[in-house]
PDB file of C-alpha atoms in Angstrom:
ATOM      1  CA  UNK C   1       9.924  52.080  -0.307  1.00 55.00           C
ATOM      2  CA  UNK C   2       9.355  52.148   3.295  1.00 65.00           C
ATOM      3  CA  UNK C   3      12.017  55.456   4.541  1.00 73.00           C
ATOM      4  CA  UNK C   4      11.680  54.069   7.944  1.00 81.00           C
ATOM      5  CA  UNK C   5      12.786  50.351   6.953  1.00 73.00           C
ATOM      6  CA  UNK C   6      15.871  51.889   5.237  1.00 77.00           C
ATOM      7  CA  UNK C   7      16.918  53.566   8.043  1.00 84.00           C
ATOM      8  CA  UNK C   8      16.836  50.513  10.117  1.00 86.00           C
ATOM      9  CA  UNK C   9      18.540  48.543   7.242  1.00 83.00           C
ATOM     10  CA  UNK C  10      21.211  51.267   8.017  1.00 86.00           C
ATOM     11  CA  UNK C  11      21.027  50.905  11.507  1.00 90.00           C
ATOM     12  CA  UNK C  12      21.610  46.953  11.294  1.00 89.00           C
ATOM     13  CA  UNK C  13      24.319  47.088   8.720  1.00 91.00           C
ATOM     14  CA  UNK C  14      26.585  50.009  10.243  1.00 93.00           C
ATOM     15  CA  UNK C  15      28.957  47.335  11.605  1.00 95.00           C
ATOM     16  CA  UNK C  16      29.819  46.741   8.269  1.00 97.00           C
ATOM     17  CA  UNK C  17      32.561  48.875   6.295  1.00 96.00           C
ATOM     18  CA  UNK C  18      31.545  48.536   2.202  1.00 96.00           C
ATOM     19  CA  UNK C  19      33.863  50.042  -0.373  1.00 97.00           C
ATOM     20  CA  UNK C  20      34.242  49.801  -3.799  1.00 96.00           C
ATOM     21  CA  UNK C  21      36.486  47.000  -5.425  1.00 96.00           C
ATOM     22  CA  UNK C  22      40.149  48.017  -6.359  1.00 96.00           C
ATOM     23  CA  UNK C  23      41.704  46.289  -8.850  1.00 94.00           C
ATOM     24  CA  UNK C  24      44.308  44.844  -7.103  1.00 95.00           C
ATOM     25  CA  UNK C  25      45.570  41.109  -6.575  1.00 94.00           C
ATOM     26  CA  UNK C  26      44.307  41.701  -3.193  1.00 94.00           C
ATOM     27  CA  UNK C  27      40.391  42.399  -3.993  1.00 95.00           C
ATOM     28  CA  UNK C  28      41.002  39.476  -6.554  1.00 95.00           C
ATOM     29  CA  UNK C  29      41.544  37.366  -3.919  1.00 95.00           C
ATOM     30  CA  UNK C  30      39.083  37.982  -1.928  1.00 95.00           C
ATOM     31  CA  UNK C  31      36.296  37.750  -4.320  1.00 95.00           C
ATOM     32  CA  UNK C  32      38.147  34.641  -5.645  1.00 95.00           C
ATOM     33  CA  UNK C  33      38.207  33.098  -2.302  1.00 95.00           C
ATOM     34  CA  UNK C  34      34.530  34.236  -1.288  1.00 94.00           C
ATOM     35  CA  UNK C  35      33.290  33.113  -4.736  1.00 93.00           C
ATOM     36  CA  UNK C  36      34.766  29.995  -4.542  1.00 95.00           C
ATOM     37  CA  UNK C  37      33.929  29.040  -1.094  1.00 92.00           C
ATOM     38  CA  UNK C  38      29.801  29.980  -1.627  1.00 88.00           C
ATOM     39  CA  UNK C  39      29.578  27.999  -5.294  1.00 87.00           C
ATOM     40  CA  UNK C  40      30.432  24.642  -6.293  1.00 91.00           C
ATOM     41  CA  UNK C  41      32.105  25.970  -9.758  1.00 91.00           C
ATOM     42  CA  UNK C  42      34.901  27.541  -8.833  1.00 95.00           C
ATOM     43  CA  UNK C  43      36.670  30.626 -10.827  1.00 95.00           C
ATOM     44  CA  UNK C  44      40.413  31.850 -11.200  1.00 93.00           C
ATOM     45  CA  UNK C  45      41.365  35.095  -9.659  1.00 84.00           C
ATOM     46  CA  UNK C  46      41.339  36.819 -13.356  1.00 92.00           C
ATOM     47  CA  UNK C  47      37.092  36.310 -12.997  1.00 93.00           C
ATOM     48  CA  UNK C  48      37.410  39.830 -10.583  1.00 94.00           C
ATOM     49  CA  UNK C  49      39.556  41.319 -13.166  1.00 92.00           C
ATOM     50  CA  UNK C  50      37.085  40.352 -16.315  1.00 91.00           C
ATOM     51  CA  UNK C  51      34.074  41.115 -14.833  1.00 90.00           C
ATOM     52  CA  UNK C  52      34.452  44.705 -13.231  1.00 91.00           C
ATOM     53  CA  UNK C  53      37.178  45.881 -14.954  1.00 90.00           C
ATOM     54  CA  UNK C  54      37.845  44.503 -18.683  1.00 86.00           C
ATOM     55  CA  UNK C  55      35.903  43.760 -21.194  1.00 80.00           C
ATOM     56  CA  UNK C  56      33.680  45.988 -23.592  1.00 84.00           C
ATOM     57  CA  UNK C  57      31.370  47.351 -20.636  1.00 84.00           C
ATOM     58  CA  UNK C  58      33.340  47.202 -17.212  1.00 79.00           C
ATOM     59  CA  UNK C  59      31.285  47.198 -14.082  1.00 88.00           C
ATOM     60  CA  UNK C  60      32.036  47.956 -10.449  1.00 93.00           C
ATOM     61  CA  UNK C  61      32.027  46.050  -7.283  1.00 95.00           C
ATOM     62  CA  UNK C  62      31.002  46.806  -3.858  1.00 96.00           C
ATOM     63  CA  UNK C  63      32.653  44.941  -0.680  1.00 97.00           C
ATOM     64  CA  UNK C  64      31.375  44.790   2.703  1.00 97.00           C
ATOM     65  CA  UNK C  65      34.065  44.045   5.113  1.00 96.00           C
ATOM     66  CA  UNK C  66      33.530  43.003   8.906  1.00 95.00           C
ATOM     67  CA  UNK C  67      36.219  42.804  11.440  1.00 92.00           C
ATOM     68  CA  UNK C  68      38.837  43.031   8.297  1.00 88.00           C
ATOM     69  CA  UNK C  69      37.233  39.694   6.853  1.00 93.00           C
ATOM     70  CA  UNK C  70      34.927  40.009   3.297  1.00 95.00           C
ATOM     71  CA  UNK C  71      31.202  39.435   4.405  1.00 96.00           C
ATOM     72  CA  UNK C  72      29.581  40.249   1.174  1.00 96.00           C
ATOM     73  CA  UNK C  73      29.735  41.888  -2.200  1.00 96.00           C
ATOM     74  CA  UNK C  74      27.448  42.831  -5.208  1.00 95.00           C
ATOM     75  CA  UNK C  75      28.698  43.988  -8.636  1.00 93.00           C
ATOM     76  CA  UNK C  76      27.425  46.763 -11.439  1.00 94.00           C
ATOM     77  CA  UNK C  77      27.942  46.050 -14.752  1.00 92.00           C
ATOM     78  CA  UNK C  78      26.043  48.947 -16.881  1.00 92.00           C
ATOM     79  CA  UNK C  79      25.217  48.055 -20.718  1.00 90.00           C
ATOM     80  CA  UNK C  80      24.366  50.663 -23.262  1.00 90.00           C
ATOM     81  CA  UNK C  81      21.098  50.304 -25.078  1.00 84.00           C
ATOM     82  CA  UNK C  82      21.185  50.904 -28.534  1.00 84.00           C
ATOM     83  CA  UNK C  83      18.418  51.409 -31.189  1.00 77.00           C
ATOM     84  CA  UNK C  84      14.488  53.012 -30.524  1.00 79.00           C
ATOM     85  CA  UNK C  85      15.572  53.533 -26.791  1.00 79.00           C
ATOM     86  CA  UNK C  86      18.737  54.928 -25.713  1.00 83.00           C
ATOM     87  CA  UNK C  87      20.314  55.117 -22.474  1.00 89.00           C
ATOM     88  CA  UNK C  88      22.119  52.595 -20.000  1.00 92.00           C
ATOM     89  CA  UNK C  89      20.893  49.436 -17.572  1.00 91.00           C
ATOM     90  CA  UNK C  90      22.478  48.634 -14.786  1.00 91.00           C
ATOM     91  CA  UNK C  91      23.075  44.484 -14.321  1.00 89.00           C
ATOM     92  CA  UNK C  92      23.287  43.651 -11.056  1.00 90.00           C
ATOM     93  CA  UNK C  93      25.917  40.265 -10.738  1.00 89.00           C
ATOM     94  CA  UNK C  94      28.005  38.575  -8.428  1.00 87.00           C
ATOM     95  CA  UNK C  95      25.628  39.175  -5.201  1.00 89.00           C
ATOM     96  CA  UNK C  96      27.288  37.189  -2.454  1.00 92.00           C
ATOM     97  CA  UNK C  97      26.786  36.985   1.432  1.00 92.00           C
ATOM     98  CA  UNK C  98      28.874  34.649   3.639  1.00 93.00           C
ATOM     99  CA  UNK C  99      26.541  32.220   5.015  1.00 90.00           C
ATOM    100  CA  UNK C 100      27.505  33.884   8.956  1.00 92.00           C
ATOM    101  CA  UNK C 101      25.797  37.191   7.675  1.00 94.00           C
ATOM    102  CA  UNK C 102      22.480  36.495   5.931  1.00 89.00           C
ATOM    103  CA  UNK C 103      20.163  37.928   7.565  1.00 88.00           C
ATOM    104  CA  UNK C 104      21.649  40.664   9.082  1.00 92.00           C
ATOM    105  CA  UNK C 105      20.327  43.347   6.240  1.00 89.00           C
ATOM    106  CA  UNK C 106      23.541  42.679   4.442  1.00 93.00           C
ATOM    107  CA  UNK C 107      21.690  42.053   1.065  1.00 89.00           C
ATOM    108  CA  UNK C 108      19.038  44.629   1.574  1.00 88.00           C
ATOM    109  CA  UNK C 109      22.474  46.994   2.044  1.00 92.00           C
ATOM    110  CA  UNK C 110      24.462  46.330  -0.888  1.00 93.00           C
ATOM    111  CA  UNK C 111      21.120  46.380  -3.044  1.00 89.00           C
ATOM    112  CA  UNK C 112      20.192  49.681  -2.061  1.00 89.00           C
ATOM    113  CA  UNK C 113      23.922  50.803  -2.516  1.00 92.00           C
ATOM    114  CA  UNK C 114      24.194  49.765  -6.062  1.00 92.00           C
ATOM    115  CA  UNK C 115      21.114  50.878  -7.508  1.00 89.00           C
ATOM    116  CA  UNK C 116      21.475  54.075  -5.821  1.00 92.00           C
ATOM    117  CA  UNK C 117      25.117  53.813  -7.617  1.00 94.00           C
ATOM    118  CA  UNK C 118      23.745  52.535 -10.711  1.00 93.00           C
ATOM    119  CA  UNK C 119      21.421  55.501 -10.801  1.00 92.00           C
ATOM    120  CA  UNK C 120      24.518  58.136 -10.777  1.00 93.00           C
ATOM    121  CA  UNK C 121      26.320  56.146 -13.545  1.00 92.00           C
ATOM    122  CA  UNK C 122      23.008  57.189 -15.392  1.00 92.00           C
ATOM    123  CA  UNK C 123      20.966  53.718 -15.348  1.00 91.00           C
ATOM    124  CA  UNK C 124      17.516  54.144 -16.483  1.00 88.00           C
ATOM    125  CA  UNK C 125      17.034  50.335 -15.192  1.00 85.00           C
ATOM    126  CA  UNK C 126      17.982  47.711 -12.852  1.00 82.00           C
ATOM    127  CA  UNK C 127      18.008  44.238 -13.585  1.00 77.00           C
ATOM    128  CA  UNK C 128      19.252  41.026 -11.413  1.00 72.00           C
ATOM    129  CA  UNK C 129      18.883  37.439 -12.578  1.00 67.00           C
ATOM    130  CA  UNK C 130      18.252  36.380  -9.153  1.00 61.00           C
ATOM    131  CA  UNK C 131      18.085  33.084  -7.140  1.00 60.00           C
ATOM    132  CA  UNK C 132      15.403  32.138  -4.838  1.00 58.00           C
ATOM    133  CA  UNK C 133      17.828  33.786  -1.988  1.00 58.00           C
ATOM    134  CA  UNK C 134      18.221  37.064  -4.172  1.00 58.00           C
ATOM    135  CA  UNK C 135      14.661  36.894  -5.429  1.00 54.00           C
ATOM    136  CA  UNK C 136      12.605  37.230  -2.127  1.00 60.00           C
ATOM    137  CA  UNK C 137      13.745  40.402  -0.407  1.00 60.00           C
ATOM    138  CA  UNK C 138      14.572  42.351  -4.039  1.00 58.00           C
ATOM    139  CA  UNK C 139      10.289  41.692  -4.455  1.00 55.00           C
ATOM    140  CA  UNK C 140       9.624  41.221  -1.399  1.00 55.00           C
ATOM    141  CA  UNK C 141      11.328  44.239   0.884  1.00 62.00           C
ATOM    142  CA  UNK C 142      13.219  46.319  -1.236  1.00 62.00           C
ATOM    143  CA  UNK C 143       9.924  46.734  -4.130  1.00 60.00           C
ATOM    144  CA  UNK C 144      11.944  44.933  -7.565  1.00 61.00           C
ATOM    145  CA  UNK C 145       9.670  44.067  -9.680  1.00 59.00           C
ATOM    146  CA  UNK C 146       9.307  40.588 -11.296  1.00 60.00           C
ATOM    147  CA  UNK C 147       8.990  40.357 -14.783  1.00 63.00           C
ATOM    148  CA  UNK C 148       5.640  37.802 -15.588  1.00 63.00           C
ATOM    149  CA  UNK C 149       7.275  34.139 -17.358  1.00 64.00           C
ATOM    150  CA  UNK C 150       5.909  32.913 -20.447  1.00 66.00           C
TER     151      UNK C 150
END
């Protein structure tokens, strides 16, 4: 990937403050209410707590925060693979940008945060089941690689 695009990625996104997801009834809530507000099926605050911090393989979530208001978030969950190959992939889920900041870099941001993440919580592999708003800069800019359909 293109060193001097990432800087400026980093350049364009430094107004934004991105830590990772507690779990607390605050970060619930404000995943809940972000979730909810970007999708037409809406999800009860125990979603956040199921998907990055129960279940057999919990994940981790990244926020981006903006003038103390969530602007975006992207979530890890990292799978063992069992059998002829061995190791861990890293599932990307949950990518969501408030419609005020797409296009600022925001997406390009959190990508690059979590697979650089994903690659210190030893993922071999990256995948994201992405929609056509995902799917254009992860092939496009950021060099994800589509896999052919059948």
């Amino acid at each position: 990937m293109n060193s001097r695009w990432l800087e400026r990625v980093k350049e364009l996104t430094a107004v934004y403050t991105l830590r990772h997801g507690r779990s607390t009834r605050e970060d619930a809530q404000l995943f809940t209410d972000l979730f909810n507000a970007t999708y037409p099926r809406k999800i009860p605050a125990d979603y956040y707590s199921w998907q990055f911090f129960g279940g057999a393989f919990p994940g981790v979530c990244l926020l981006a925060e903006v003038g103390g208001k969530l602007a975006g978030c992207v979530g890890l969950r990292v799978l063992p693979l069992e059998g002829v190959i061995k190791g861990r992939i890293g599932l990307v889920v949950d990518l969501i940008i408030t419609p005020e900041h797409q296009r600022t870099g925001l997406l390009a941001r959190l990508e690059m945060e979590i697979e650089a993440l994903a690659w210190t919580m030893g993922c071999g592999c990256l995948v994201g089941l992405s929609n056509l708003a995902a799917y254009e800069p992860r092939i496009h800019s950021l060099g994800w690689t589509a896999m052919p359909r059948k």
